[in-house]
Each structure stands twice: as C-alpha cells, then as structure tokens.
Amino acid sequence: MTAGCSSGRRYAVRNEEGRVSKRPGCVWCGIDGGKGHHWAAVVDETGTTVWSKKIDNDESAILTALGEILDLADEVRWAVDISGTPSALLLALLAAHGQQAVYVPGRTVNRMAGAYRGEAKTDARDAYVIAETARHRRDLATIGVPVQLAADLTLLTSHRTDLVADRVRLINRLRDVLTGIFPALERDSGRRTGNLHRPKRYSRRLRRVFYLSAQTSIIREGPNRDFYLKKRGEGLKHVQAIIALARRRASVLWALLRDNRVFTFLPPATQTA
C-alpha cells in the first residue's frame, strides 16, 4: 500500500507529438540532502524510478529541478533526510510553490536500505530509498517551514527581480552609448533610422535572465502568476509556461522601449483620430 497520495490512478494525456501517454496521478520524490548539492529520485506507485538527478544547492538549479519534477504527475509527495541548514533553501522554495515535505530520519533510511541490497551506497541509491520509504509509510512527520523564512525568501526573490530589471536597463543604456560612439553597431543593436525592431541575433545570457526572472515572478500574486496559471490551464507544462511568460515579459519590455514609456498595470490610452 502506498502512502500520502489520494489515489494511484493514471491519467491519459497527449504529448507534444499528439500521442496518448500514461501520466501517473502521484509520484514520490526522495531527496538526499547535502551542503553543496542534493540528489533527488522520483518513483511512481510501482516503485519504478522515473527521474533521478544531482541538483546543485542553488536557487536556479533547484527551481529548474522543481519544474521538471512537478511536470511528472498531478501530485508530488516530497521527502528529505535533512531538515536543517543544508536543506533550508530547498524547503523554502518548496513552501513558496505550495509544496510540503516529510522528514525521513537517517536511521530509518539505513534500516530501509537493507531491503534494497545489491547496490553500493550512493547518493542516488539513498534518494531512491528515501522516496520508497515515503511511498510506503504514513507515519512520517511533515516539516514545517518557518513563516519568517518564507517571508525572507520572498523578499530576496523580489530583490533579485529588481536586480534583473536594473541589469536590463543597464544593457539598454550601454547599447545606446555604444551605438552613439560607433553607429555601425546599429545593425546588431536593433535600431534602424530611429525605430526599434526585434533583432535576429540575441544574447543567450540575457535570455536566461528573462527565464529566471519569469520563474521567480510567479511566486507572488499578480499578472505574472495569473498569466502562468492561464498557460498551465491551457495544458502547457511548467517549463513551457515559464518560457511563454518570459517571452511575454520580453515583449512588454520591448514595447515600453519602442513607445518610450514606463510600465503601468492599466493599458495605455489609445489615440483617437
């Protein structure tokens, strides 16, 4: 018998090629925590590993893994073997996305590992054992994330969003300065005879900035989260919805630069003939 999920049903969904595939209703994610990195393993209701990767103990890496795992099933049950400082960022990010984790003590992991002989002790194996323990047991304690920690994380992510916006403004100012000194650069800067257009060449680093800023913007209530939820409701996976949001935010920024105006929640007044 499995624990934690309301049901073990599978739902038929269509992949990008239009083929019908079986999506599990619930999966269990076990995380072997560490200071520098974590290892996460995801199992379905049969105990089969469906996802297993090393995750750097970094916000962007954790958010990327979080998105991939949430796309695996309709419900994800999380379990960790460390509830202290090494997993503080991980637990705070889970809480910010409405996810909770249970605590699997190290002694329990060691006892359960005896049932899975034949493999050497590795981070991947420990993560699998943690996931399997969470799948079978119902008596594991839920880890509560302090309200202050979640609030601090929200403040930090908001500050990071501001820094990203400052970076974008700095890049635009730098572009204007460079094209003023060397007008030939206008071929690549997106400016022709005073009009802005979307350039064919782009910065991959800047594209990643837009992706990460879109990912952090959905934590707080507002138009960014509303747009993300709308795309999820249209059937897009987490990563696809984030990319759509990043493109939308880039389009809005481009329009602001084109029209030389500042952002407002209300649409600009249209000029009547």
XYZ file of C-alpha atoms in Angstrom:
273
model
C 0.000 0.000 0.000
C 1.284 3.450 -0.882
C 1.120 6.447 1.410
C 0.410 10.117 1.050
C -1.479 10.370 -2.250
C -5.205 10.357 -2.591
C -5.122 7.817 -5.403
C -2.769 5.892 -7.626
C -4.763 6.477 -10.792
C -3.073 7.250 -14.072
C -4.465 9.824 -16.441
C -4.257 9.692 -20.217
C -2.604 12.788 -21.639
C -1.318 13.748 -25.056
C 2.345 14.535 -25.521
C 3.781 17.123 -27.914
C 3.515 14.667 -30.814
C -0.182 14.095 -30.163
C 0.270 10.562 -28.860
C -1.598 9.392 -25.786
C 0.662 8.517 -22.833
C 0.006 7.498 -19.245
C 0.682 10.222 -16.687
C 0.819 8.997 -13.078
C -1.611 10.648 -10.715
C 1.035 10.701 -7.976
C 4.784 10.219 -7.559
C 7.141 10.304 -4.563
C 10.350 12.341 -4.597
C 13.122 11.406 -2.177
C 15.940 13.909 -1.662
C 19.317 13.001 -0.209
C 20.405 16.398 1.069
C 23.883 17.890 1.293
C 25.660 21.213 1.710
C 26.912 21.589 -1.848
C 24.328 19.558 -3.716
C 21.313 17.285 -3.314
C 20.274 14.153 -5.157
C 16.607 13.654 -5.968
C 14.963 10.416 -7.085
C 11.314 10.109 -8.111
C 9.364 6.833 -8.065
C 5.859 6.006 -9.231
C 3.272 3.852 -7.448
C 5.086 0.674 -8.538
C 8.426 1.802 -7.126
C 9.916 2.382 -10.567
C 12.370 5.265 -10.825
C 11.050 7.859 -13.280
C 13.537 10.683 -12.541
C 16.918 10.791 -10.793
C 19.397 13.673 -10.902
C 22.000 15.616 -8.957
C 20.848 19.128 -8.004
C 23.244 21.895 -7.022
C 22.232 23.662 -3.804
C 21.465 26.821 -5.779
C 18.173 28.634 -6.316
C 18.125 28.421 -10.110
C 19.145 24.742 -10.137
C 16.529 23.846 -7.527
C 13.803 25.762 -9.375
C 14.676 24.029 -12.639
C 14.509 20.597 -10.997
C 11.303 21.560 -9.199
C 9.653 22.398 -12.510
C 10.736 19.126 -14.117
C 9.506 17.045 -11.182
C 6.154 18.820 -10.902
C 5.555 18.046 -14.576
C 5.857 14.290 -13.929
C 2.492 13.842 -12.214
C -0.600 15.603 -10.936
C 0.645 15.291 -7.349
C 4.165 15.032 -5.923
C 4.942 13.904 -2.374
C 8.320 15.118 -1.115
C 10.643 13.540 1.462
C 14.064 14.661 2.727
C 16.587 13.178 5.128
C 17.887 16.543 6.437
C 15.688 19.252 7.913
C 18.464 21.633 8.988
C 20.557 24.332 7.334
C 21.747 22.341 4.255
C 18.142 21.891 3.078
C 16.814 25.308 4.208
C 16.806 26.818 0.702
C 15.245 23.683 -0.792
C 12.460 23.578 1.808
C 11.785 27.310 1.477
C 11.458 27.045 -2.316
C 9.127 24.068 -1.933
C 6.987 26.059 0.508
C 6.950 29.044 -1.853
C 5.454 26.756 -4.519
C 2.833 25.295 -2.184
C 4.702 22.005 -1.623
C 5.382 20.240 1.697
C 7.974 17.630 2.590
C 8.128 14.892 5.213
C 11.222 14.051 7.234
C 12.834 10.619 6.896
C 15.465 10.183 9.664
C 18.863 8.797 8.714
C 18.353 5.746 10.918
C 15.169 4.927 9.050
C 16.980 5.266 5.723
C 19.719 2.908 6.900
C 17.184 0.285 8.040
C 15.190 0.528 4.824
C 18.364 0.301 2.738
C 18.771 -3.293 3.891
C 15.760 -4.237 1.784
C 17.481 -2.978 -1.376
C 20.677 -4.970 -1.491
C 22.900 -5.435 -4.494
C 23.888 -1.777 -4.929
C 26.726 0.189 -3.365
C 25.824 3.142 -1.156
C 25.487 6.239 -3.360
C 23.543 9.495 -3.215
C 21.234 8.209 -5.952
C 20.544 4.990 -4.026
C 19.879 6.878 -0.779
C 17.479 9.231 -2.572
C 15.644 6.209 -4.003
C 15.374 4.624 -0.551
C 14.004 7.888 0.869
C 11.381 8.033 -1.888
C 10.409 4.399 -1.317
C 10.163 4.987 2.441
C 7.812 7.905 1.874
C 5.775 5.786 -0.556
C 5.193 3.012 1.977
C 4.924 4.840 5.297
C 2.202 7.109 6.613
C 3.755 7.998 9.979
C 6.446 10.401 8.757
C 6.376 13.907 10.225
C 5.740 16.898 7.970
C 8.462 19.548 8.025
C 7.122 22.991 8.862
C 8.871 25.913 7.181
C 9.025 28.994 9.479
C 6.865 31.859 8.269
C 9.806 34.249 8.638
C 11.962 32.076 6.389
C 9.327 32.070 3.648
C 8.923 35.838 4.037
C 12.688 36.350 3.800
C 12.816 34.233 0.650
C 10.006 36.280 -0.905
C 11.919 39.467 -0.077
C 15.118 38.081 -1.591
C 13.405 36.937 -4.777
C 11.757 40.360 -5.107
C 15.176 41.975 -4.710
C 16.563 39.632 -7.333
C 13.775 40.647 -9.715
C 14.719 44.288 -9.174
C 18.362 43.469 -9.888
C 17.360 41.729 -13.108
C 15.349 44.784 -14.147
C 18.342 47.030 -13.359
C 20.538 44.770 -15.477
C 18.161 45.076 -18.428
C 18.125 48.873 -18.111
C 21.928 48.899 -17.899
C 22.234 46.809 -21.057
C 19.904 49.157 -22.910
C 21.838 52.232 -21.779
C 25.125 50.569 -22.729
C 23.747 49.740 -26.151
C 22.719 53.357 -26.723
C 26.158 54.611 -25.647
C 27.993 52.156 -27.907
C 25.871 52.912 -30.946
C 26.393 56.623 -30.308
C 30.178 56.140 -30.413
C 30.184 53.652 -33.286
C 26.997 53.931 -35.395
C 27.885 50.825 -37.412
C 26.854 48.753 -34.398
C 23.220 49.764 -35.073
C 22.988 46.790 -37.488
C 23.100 44.463 -34.490
C 21.618 46.622 -31.765
C 18.052 46.626 -33.034
C 17.899 50.293 -34.109
C 17.363 51.386 -37.694
C 16.628 55.001 -38.632
C 15.336 55.679 -35.130
C 12.940 52.715 -34.970
C 13.373 49.653 -32.736
C 12.831 46.149 -34.064
C 13.364 42.680 -32.676
C 16.938 41.696 -33.620
C 17.677 38.299 -35.145
C 20.826 38.000 -33.031
C 20.415 37.729 -29.276
C 22.297 37.140 -26.034
C 21.849 33.690 -24.529
C 22.845 35.073 -21.127
C 20.115 37.705 -21.350
C 17.628 35.050 -22.425
C 18.484 33.082 -19.275
C 17.979 36.247 -17.202
C 14.448 36.567 -18.593
C 13.768 32.883 -17.893
C 14.950 33.063 -14.272
C 13.119 36.340 -13.624
C 9.913 34.844 -15.025
C 10.384 31.798 -12.789
C 10.718 33.882 -9.627
C 7.898 36.267 -10.601
C 5.222 33.557 -10.284
C 5.839 33.173 -6.547
C 3.892 36.353 -5.782
C 0.287 37.127 -6.687
C -0.087 39.384 -9.702
C -0.318 39.451 -13.506
C 2.787 37.265 -13.941
C 1.361 34.444 -11.813
C -2.065 34.866 -13.459
C -0.519 34.507 -16.923
C 1.461 31.431 -15.781
C -1.651 29.749 -14.324
C -3.562 30.561 -17.512
C -0.923 28.777 -19.597
C -0.928 25.787 -17.232
C -4.700 25.688 -17.609
C -4.218 25.557 -21.394
C -2.230 22.340 -20.957
C 1.338 23.633 -21.002
C 3.906 22.011 -18.722
C 5.711 24.070 -16.079
C 8.793 24.811 -18.188
C 6.702 25.618 -21.270
C 4.528 28.015 -19.258
C 7.619 29.732 -17.826
C 9.063 30.180 -21.329
C 5.758 31.635 -22.521
C 5.772 34.053 -19.559
C 9.398 35.045 -20.247
C 8.517 35.797 -23.877
C 5.515 37.828 -22.760
C 7.645 39.859 -20.332
C 10.269 40.433 -23.052
C 7.552 41.613 -25.458
C 6.215 44.040 -22.857
C 9.714 45.420 -22.227
C 10.305 45.794 -25.965
C 7.022 47.692 -26.334
C 7.974 50.020 -23.469
C 11.301 50.796 -25.140
C 9.629 51.274 -28.512
C 6.991 53.666 -27.158
C 9.354 55.352 -24.675
C 7.027 54.928 -21.706
C 7.026 53.340 -18.261
C 5.114 50.242 -17.206
C 1.616 50.570 -15.728
C -0.954 47.920 -14.852
C -3.579 49.779 -16.891
C -3.275 49.606 -20.709
C -2.159 52.865 -22.390
C -4.839 55.165 -23.733
C -5.305 54.818 -27.491
C -5.082 57.843 -29.700
C -8.339 58.685 -31.455
C -8.310 60.030 -34.973
